[in-house]
Coordinates of N, CA, C and O in Angstrom, one line a residue:
X1344 N -21.3 17.7 18.3 CA -21.1 16.4 17.6 C -20.5 16.7 16.1 O -21.1 17.9 15.6
X1345 N -19.6 16.0 15.7 CA -18.9 16.7 14.5 C -19.8 16.3 13.2 O -20.6 15.5 13.3
X1346 N -20.1 16.9 12.4 CA -20.6 16.6 11.3 C -20.0 15.4 10.4 O -18.9 15.6 10.1
X1347 N -20.8 14.7 10.0 CA -20.6 13.6 8.7 C -20.1 14.0 7.5 O -20.7 15.0 6.7
X1348 N -19.2 13.7 7.1 CA -18.6 14.1 5.7 C -18.2 12.9 4.8 O -18.0 12.1 5.3
X1349 N -18.8 12.7 3.7 CA -18.7 11.5 2.8 C -17.0 11.7 2.5 O -16.7 12.8 1.9
X1350 N -16.7 10.6 2.7 CA -14.9 10.6 2.3 C -15.1 10.6 0.7 O -16.0 10.0 0.2
X1351 N -14.0 10.9 0.2 CA -13.5 10.9 -1.1 C -12.5 10.2 -1.6 O -11.3 9.5 -0.8
X1352 N -12.7 9.2 -2.2 CA -11.4 8.5 -2.9 C -10.4 9.2 -3.8 O -10.8 9.7 -4.6
X1353 N -9.1 9.2 -3.3 CA -8.2 9.6 -3.9 C -8.3 9.0 -5.7 O -8.6 7.9 -5.8
X1354 N -7.9 9.6 -6.5 CA -7.8 9.3 -8.1 C -6.6 8.2 -7.8 O -5.6 8.4 -7.1
X1355 N -7.1 7.4 -8.6 CA -6.0 6.1 -8.5 C -5.7 5.8 -10.0 O -6.6 6.4 -11.2
X1356 N -4.5 4.9 -10.1 CA -4.5 4.3 -11.8 C -4.0 3.2 -11.7 O -3.4 2.7 -10.7
X1357 N -4.3 2.3 -12.4 CA -4.2 0.9 -12.3 C -2.9 0.7 -12.8 O -2.3 1.4 -14.1
X1358 N -2.0 -0.2 -12.5 CA -0.8 -0.7 -12.9 C -0.5 -2.2 -12.6 O -0.8 -2.7 -11.6
X1359 N 0.1 -3.0 -13.8 CA 0.6 -3.7 -13.3 C 1.6 -4.3 -13.1 O 2.5 -3.6 -13.6
X1360 N 2.0 -5.1 -12.0 CA 3.4 -5.3 -11.5 C 3.6 -6.7 -11.4 O 2.7 -7.6 -10.7
X1361 N 4.7 -7.3 -11.6 CA 4.8 -8.5 -11.3 C 5.7 -8.7 -10.6 O 6.8 -8.2 -10.1
X1362 N 5.1 -9.7 -9.6 CA 6.1 -10.1 -8.0 C 6.6 -11.0 -8.1 O 5.9 -12.1 -8.5
X1363 N 7.7 -11.3 -7.8 CA 8.4 -12.7 -7.5 C 7.2 -13.5 -6.8 O 6.6 -12.9 -5.6
X1364 N 7.2 -14.8 -6.8 CA 6.1 -15.5 -5.9 C 6.5 -15.8 -4.6 O 5.4 -15.4 -3.6
X1365 N 7.7 -15.6 -4.1 CA 8.0 -15.1 -2.8 C 7.4 -14.1 -2.0 O 7.2 -14.1 -0.7
X1366 N 7.6 -13.4 -2.6 CA 7.4 -11.7 -2.4 C 5.6 -11.9 -1.8 O 5.3 -11.5 -0.8
X1367 N 4.8 -12.4 -2.7 CA 3.5 -12.3 -2.7 C 3.1 -13.4 -1.7 O 2.0 -13.1 -0.7
X1368 N 3.8 -14.2 -1.3 CA 3.7 -15.2 -0.4 C 3.9 -14.3 1.1 O 2.9 -14.6 2.0
X1369 N 4.8 -13.7 1.1 CA 5.1 -13.0 2.3 C 4.1 -12.0 2.8 O 3.5 -11.5 3.7
X1370 N 3.8 -11.2 1.4 CA 2.7 -10.2 1.6 C 1.5 -10.8 2.3 O 0.9 -10.1 2.9
X1371 N 0.9 -12.0 1.5 CA -0.4 -12.7 1.8 C -0.3 -12.9 3.1 O -1.0 -12.9 3.4
X1372 N 1.1 -13.6 3.7 CA 1.2 -14.1 5.2 C 0.7 -12.8 6.2 O 0.1 -13.0 6.9
X1373 N 1.5 -11.9 5.6 CA 1.3 -10.4 6.7 C 0.4 -10.1 6.7 O -0.4 -9.4 7.8
X1374 N -0.9 -10.1 5.5 CA -2.3 -9.4 5.6 C -3.1 -10.5 6.0 O -4.4 -10.1 6.1
X1375 N -3.1 -11.8 6.2 CA -3.9 -12.6 6.5 C -4.4 -12.4 7.8 O -3.9 -12.2 8.9
X1376 N -6.0 -12.5 7.9 CA -6.6 -12.0 8.9 C -6.7 -10.7 9.4 O -7.3 -10.3 10.4
X1377 N -6.5 -9.6 8.6 CA -5.9 -8.2 8.9 C -7.1 -7.7 8.1 O -7.7 -8.1 7.0
X1378 N -7.6 -6.6 8.4 CA -8.4 -5.6 7.4 C -8.0 -4.7 6.6 O -7.7 -3.7 6.4
X1379 N -7.0 -5.7 5.7 CA -6.0 -5.0 4.9 C -5.9 -5.9 3.2 O -5.9 -6.9 3.3
X1380 N -6.3 -5.2 2.2 CA -6.0 -5.3 1.0 C -4.6 -5.7 0.6 O -3.7 -4.6 1.0
X1381 N -4.4 -6.3 -0.5 CA -3.2 -6.2 -0.7 C -2.7 -4.8 -1.7 O -1.7 -4.7 -1.4
X1382 N -3.3 -4.3 -2.0 CA -3.1 -3.3 -2.9 C -2.9 -2.1 -1.7 O -2.0 -1.5 -2.1
X1383 N -3.9 -2.1 -0.8 CA -3.5 -1.2 0.3 C -2.0 -1.6 0.9 O -1.4 -0.3 1.2
X1384 N -1.8 -2.4 1.0 CA -0.6 -2.7 1.7 C 0.8 -2.3 0.8 O 1.6 -1.9 1.3
X1385 N 0.4 -2.6 -0.6 CA 1.6 -2.5 -1.3 C 1.8 -0.8 -1.6 O 3.0 -0.3 -1.5
X1386 N 0.6 -0.2 -1.8 CA 0.8 1.3 -1.4 C 1.4 1.8 -0.3 O 2.2 2.9 -0.4
X1387 N 1.1 1.3 0.5 CA 1.9 1.8 2.0 C 3.2 1.3 2.1 O 4.1 2.6 2.5
X1388 N 3.7 0.4 1.5 CA 4.6 -0.2 1.6 C 5.6 1.0 0.4 O 7.0 1.1 1.0
X1389 N 5.3 1.4 -0.6 CA 5.6 2.0 -1.4 C 6.0 3.7 -0.7 O 7.1 4.1 -1.0
X1390 N 5.0 4.0 -0.1 CA 5.0 5.1 0.4 C 6.2 5.6 1.6 O 6.8 6.6 1.7
X1391 N 6.3 4.2 2.5 CA 7.4 4.0 3.3 C 8.8 4.1 2.8 O 9.6 4.8 3.3
X1392 N 8.5 3.5 1.6 CA 10.2 3.3 1.0 C 10.5 4.8 0.2 O 11.7 5.1 0.1
X1393 N 9.4 5.6 -0.2 CA 9.8 6.5 -0.9 C 10.0 7.7 0.4 O 11.0 8.3 -0.2
X1394 N 9.4 7.8 1.7 CA 9.7 8.7 2.7 C 11.0 8.4 2.9 O 12.0 9.2 3.3
X1395 N 11.5 6.8 3.1 CA 13.1 7.0 3.3 C 13.9 7.3 2.2 O 14.9 7.5 2.6
X1396 N 13.5 7.1 0.9 CA 14.7 7.5 0.3 C 15.0 9.3 0.3 O 15.8 9.7 0.3
X1397 N 13.3 9.8 0.8 CA 13.8 11.3 0.5 C 14.2 11.7 2.1 O 15.4 12.5 1.9
X1398 N 14.6 10.9 3.1 CA 15.4 11.2 4.3 C 16.6 10.9 4.0 O 17.4 11.6 4.5
X1399 N 17.2 9.7 3.1 CA 18.4 9.7 2.8 C 19.0 10.9 2.1 O 20.1 10.8 2.1
X1400 N 18.2 11.6 1.5 CA 18.8 12.7 0.4 C 18.7 13.7 1.3 O 19.8 14.6 1.2
X1401 N 18.4 14.1 2.6 CA 18.4 15.1 3.3 C 19.9 15.0 4.2 O 20.4 14.3 4.2

């Protein structure tokens, strides 16, 4: 049996970002009923976008 490890939370920084209302509505609709926060959705979307940019450079 694997030993339990207390997970660590990565360091974070607060940022204020203005979103167009239509984008906010689309994100809220996408995560409605899911076990996902707005912040988690945005972080993952930015990671995917950055990975895509990296792939375009190669």
